[in-house]
XYZ file of C-alpha atoms in Angstrom:
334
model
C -10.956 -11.597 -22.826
C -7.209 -10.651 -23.426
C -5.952 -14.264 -22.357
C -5.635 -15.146 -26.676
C -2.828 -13.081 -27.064
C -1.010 -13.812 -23.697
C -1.513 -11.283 -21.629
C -3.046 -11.286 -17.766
C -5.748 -9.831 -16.138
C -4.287 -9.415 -12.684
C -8.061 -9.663 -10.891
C -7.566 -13.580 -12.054
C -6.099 -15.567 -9.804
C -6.332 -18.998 -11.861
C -3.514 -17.037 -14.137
C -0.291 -18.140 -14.086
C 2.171 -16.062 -12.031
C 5.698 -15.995 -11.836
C 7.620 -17.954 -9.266
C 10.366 -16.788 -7.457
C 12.737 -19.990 -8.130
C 11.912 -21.642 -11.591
C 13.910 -24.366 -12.147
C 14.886 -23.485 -15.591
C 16.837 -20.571 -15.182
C 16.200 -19.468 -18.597
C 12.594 -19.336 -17.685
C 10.407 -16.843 -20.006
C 8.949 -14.664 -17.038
C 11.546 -15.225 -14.414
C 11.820 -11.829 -12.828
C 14.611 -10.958 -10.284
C 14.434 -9.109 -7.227
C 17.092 -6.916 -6.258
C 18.719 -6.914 -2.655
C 17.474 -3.943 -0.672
C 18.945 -1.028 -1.504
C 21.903 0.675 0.208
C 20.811 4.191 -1.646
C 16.966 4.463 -0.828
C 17.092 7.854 0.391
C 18.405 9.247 -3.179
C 16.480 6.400 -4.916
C 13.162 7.604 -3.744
C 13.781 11.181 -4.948
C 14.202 9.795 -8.545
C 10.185 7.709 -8.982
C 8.259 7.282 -11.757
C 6.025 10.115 -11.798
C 2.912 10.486 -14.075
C 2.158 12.875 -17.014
C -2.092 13.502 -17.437
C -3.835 11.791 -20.196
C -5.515 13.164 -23.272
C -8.399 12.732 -25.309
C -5.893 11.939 -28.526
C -4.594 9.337 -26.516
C -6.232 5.729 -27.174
C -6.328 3.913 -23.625
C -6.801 0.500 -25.290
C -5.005 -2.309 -23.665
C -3.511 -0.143 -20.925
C -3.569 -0.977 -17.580
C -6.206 0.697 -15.440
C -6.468 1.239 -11.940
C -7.960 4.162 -9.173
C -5.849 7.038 -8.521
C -5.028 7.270 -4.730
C -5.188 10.128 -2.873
C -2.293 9.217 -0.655
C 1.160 9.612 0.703
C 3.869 8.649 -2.362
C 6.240 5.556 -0.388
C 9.234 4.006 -1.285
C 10.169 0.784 0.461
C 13.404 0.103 0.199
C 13.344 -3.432 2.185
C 14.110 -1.961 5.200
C 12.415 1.667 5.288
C 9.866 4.112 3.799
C 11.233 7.318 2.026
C 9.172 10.029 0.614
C 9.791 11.617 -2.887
C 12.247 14.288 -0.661
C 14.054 11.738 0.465
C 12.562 12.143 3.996
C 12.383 8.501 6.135
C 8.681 8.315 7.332
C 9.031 6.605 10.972
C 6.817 3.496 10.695
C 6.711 1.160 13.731
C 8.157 -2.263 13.486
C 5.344 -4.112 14.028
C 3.951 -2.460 10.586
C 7.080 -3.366 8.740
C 8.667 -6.789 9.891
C 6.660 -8.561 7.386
C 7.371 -6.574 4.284
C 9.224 -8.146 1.510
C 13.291 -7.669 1.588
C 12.806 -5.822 -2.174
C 12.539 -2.642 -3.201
C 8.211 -1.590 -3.762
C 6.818 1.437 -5.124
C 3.068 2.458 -3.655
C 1.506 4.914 -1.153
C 0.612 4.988 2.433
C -3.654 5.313 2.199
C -5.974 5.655 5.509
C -8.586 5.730 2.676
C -10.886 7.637 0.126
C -10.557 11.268 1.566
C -8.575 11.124 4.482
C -4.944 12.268 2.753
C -4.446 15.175 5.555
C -5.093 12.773 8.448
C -2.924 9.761 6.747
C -0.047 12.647 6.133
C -0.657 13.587 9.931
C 0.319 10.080 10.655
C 3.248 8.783 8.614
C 4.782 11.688 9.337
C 4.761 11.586 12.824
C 7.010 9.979 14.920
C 4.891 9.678 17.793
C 1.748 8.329 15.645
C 2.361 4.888 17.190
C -0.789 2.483 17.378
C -2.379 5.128 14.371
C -0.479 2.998 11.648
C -2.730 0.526 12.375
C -4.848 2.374 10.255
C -2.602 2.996 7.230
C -2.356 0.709 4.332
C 0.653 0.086 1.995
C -1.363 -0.062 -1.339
C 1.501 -0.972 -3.972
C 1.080 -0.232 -7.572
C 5.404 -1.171 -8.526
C 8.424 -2.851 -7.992
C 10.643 -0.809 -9.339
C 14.363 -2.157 -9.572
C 12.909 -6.152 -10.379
C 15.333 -7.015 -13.867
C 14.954 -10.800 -15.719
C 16.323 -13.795 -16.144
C 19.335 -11.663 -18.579
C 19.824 -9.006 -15.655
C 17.847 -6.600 -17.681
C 14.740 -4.389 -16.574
C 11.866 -6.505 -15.863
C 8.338 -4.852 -17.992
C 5.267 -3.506 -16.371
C 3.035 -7.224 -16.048
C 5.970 -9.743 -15.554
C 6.938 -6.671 -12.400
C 2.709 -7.190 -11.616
C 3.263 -10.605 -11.408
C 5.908 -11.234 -9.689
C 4.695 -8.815 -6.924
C 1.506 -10.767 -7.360
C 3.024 -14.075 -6.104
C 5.483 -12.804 -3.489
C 3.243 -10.098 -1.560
C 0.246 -11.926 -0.924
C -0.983 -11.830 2.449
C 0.979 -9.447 3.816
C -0.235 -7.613 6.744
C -0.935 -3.790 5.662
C -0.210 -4.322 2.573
C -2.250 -4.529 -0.523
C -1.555 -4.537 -4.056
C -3.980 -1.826 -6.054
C -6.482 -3.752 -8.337
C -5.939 -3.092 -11.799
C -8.036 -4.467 -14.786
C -7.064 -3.676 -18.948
C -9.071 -0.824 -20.706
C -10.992 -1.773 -23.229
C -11.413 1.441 -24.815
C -12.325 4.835 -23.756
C -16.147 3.837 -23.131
C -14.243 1.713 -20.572
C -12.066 4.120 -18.785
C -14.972 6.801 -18.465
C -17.039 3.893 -17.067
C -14.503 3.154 -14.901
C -14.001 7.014 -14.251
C -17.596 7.853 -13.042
C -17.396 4.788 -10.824
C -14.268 6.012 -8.589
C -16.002 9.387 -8.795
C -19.533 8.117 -7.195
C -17.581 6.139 -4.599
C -15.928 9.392 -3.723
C -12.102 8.467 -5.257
C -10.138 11.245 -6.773
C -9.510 9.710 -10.583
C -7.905 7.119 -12.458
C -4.309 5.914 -13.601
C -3.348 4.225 -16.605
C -0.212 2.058 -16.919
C 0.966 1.422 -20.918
C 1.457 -2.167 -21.265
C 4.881 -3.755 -21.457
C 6.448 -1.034 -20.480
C 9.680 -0.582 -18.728
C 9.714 1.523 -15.056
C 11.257 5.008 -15.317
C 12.929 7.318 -13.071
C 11.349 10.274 -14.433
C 7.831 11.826 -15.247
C 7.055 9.796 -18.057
C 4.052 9.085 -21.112
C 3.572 5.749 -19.961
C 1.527 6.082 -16.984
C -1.146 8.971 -16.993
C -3.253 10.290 -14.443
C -6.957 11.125 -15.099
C -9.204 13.577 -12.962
C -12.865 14.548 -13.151
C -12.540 18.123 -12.839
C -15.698 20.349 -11.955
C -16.920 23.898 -12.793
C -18.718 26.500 -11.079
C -18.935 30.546 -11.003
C -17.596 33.142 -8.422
C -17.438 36.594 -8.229
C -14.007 38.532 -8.088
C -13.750 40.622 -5.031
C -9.559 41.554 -5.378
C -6.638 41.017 -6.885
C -3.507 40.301 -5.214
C 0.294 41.132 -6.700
C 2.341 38.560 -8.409
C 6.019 37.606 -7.921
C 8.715 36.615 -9.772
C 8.356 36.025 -13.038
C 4.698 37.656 -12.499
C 5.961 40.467 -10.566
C 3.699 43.509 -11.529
C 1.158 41.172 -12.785
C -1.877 39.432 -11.501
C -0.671 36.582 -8.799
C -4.288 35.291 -7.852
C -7.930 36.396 -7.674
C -9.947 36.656 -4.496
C -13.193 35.009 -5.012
C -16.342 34.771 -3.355
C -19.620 32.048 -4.023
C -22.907 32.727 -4.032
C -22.857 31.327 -0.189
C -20.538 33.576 0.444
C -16.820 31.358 0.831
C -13.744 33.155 -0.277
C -10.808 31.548 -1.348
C -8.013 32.732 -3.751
C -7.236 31.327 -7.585
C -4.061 31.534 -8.868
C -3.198 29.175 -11.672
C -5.077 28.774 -14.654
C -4.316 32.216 -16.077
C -2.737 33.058 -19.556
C 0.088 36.027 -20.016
C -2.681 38.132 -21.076
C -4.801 37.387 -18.236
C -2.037 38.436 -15.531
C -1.582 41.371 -17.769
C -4.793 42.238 -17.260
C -7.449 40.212 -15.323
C -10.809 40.402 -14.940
C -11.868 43.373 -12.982
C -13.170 43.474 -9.177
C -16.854 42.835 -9.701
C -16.646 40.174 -13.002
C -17.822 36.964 -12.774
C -15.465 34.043 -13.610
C -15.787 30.469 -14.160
C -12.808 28.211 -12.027
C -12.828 24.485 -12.079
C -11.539 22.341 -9.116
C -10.781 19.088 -8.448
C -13.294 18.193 -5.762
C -15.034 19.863 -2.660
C -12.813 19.319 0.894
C -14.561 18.326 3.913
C -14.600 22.296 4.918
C -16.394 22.433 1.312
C -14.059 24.669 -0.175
C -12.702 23.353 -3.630
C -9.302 22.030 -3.663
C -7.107 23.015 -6.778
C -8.816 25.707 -8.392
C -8.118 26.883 -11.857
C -9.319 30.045 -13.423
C -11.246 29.023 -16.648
C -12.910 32.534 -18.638
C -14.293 35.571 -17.833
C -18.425 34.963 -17.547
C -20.074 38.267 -19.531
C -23.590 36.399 -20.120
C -23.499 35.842 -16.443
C -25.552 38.143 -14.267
C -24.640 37.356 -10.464
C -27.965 38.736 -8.977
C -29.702 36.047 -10.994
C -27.092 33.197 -10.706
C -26.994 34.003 -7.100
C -30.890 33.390 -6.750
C -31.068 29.929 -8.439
C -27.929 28.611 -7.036
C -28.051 25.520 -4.648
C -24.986 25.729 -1.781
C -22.944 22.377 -1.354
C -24.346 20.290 1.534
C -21.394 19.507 4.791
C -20.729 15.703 3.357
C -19.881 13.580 7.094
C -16.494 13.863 7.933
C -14.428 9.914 6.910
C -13.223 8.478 9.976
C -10.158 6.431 10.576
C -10.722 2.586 9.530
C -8.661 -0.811 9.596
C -9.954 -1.738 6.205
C -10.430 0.453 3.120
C -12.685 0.516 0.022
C -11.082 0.472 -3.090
C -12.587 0.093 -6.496
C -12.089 -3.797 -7.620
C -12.400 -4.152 -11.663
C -14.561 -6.880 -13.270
C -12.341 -8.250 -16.288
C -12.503 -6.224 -19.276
């Protein structure tokens, strides 16, 4: 229980929250909205953006919550803006409830569906299909207060907490504080088993950031399998002459090309036509294919006949379907 030395579990809702009009305008927590802002557009280009986590790094007391596979969303109070600046043409019906402050979140149809919710927001003619988007919100990012200064991470939590509540289509993202790394790959192999892509971690107290910054990191279960390299294909610019990416095949025969991954001395020279590599990838797409590979090593204790006669092919998973309300993973208190 973290409630001896102050601090909130936001999953609580007996725990104080900040009010939008204390009396005392001195008030410890009073946080401060901002009017909406009259430079969104460049605003939006300039979001916190996360760095990945490590094992040196100790996530004790951070702030833990599932990493979305959505579309990035500024709301400036009146619109949504991508990262490029780029207004994403939600109906008014969607939007005539959202608060008149600046949020920071992403626009989610749900666990898998990131092509179908991009098809959407981006659409102008998507109409009735926002009804299946969600505004999960994980920031308000230009909140300063009571001395006109930025606003840190919980009192911004909290203050979102008791102004955004019942909102149609939008939902702030459950977050719980990490009790140590037992904890976060607890938490990890949850998501993962309830198909989500990872986790983020939020360093308390801390201020927001219009850069890629240390104080939130993003943590992915990566997997690894073996291929065989069937061709090479040329490089370009700074690899020009070099390896660019390998053509690979599995065992049940799908062919797709890796091209990250790879040291100098790789591109130099990379494992011949015929080799058998190890890549790791994020997770399997609907088509089963993995998305994000990463060449690991070169596999010379590997014979493909044999690997190819014990291997067991990926099953189709069913295809997610469009849905009003989404799963998310909700955190017991730490």
């Amino acid at each position: 229980d973290d409630n001896d030395d102050g601090d909130t579990d936001y999953n609580d809702n007996k725990n104080k929250k900040v009010k939008s009009k204390p009396k005392n305008n001195n008030a410890k927590n009073k946080v401060i909205p901002p009017p909406a802002n009259p430079h969104a557009q460049n605003y939006s280009q300039t979001l916190l953006l996360a760095d990945h986590w490590t094992e040196n790094i100790d996530p004790t007391g951070w702030w833990l919550s599932e990493k979305l596979d959505g579309i990035r969303a500024y709301w400036s109070g009146d619109c949504f803006y991508s990262r490029n600046g780029k207004q994403f043409p939600a109906p008014s019906w969607f939007t005539k409830k959202l608060p008149k402050f600046s949020l920071d979140g992403e626009l989610w149809c749900g666990r898998r569906m990131f092509q179908r919710c991009s098809s959407i927001v981006r659409n102008s003619s998507s109409g009735d299909l926002w009804q299946f988007v969600t505004y999960m919100v994980f920031d308000s990012p230009e909140i300063v207060d009571s001395n006109g200064k930025p606003a840190r991470f919980e009192d911004r939590i909290l203050y979102l907490k008791s102004n955004c509540s019942n909102i149609p289509y939008l939902k702030i993202v459950p977050m719980v504080k990490c009790n140590g790394k037992a904890h976060l790959e607890q938490e990890l192999k949850k998501v993962i088993s309830s198909g989500g892509e990872g986790l983020m971690i939020r360093q308390p107290k801390s201020f927001y950031e219009n850069a890629r910054s240390s104080t939130l990191l993003k943590i992915k279960a990566f997997m690894d399998e073996e291929a065989l390299v069937v061709g090479h294909q040329s490089g370009s610019g700074k690899n020009q002459n070099k390896l660019g990416a390998l053509n690979l095949v599995t065992p049940d025969g799908r062919k797709f090309n890796c091209g990250t991954g790879f040291k100098d001395s790789d591109r130099a020279h990379p494992p011949k036509i015929g080799s058998v590599v190890t890549y790791r990838y994020s997770e399997l797409m609907n088509n089963l294919y993995p998305r994000f590979p990463a060449f690991l090593r070169v596999r010379t204790d590997v014979d493909w006949d044999s690997y190819c006669k014990t291997y067991v092919p990926p099953s189709q998973k069913p295809a997610p379907v469009l849905k009003k309300q989404h799963t998310i993973t909700e955190f017991a208190s730490s």
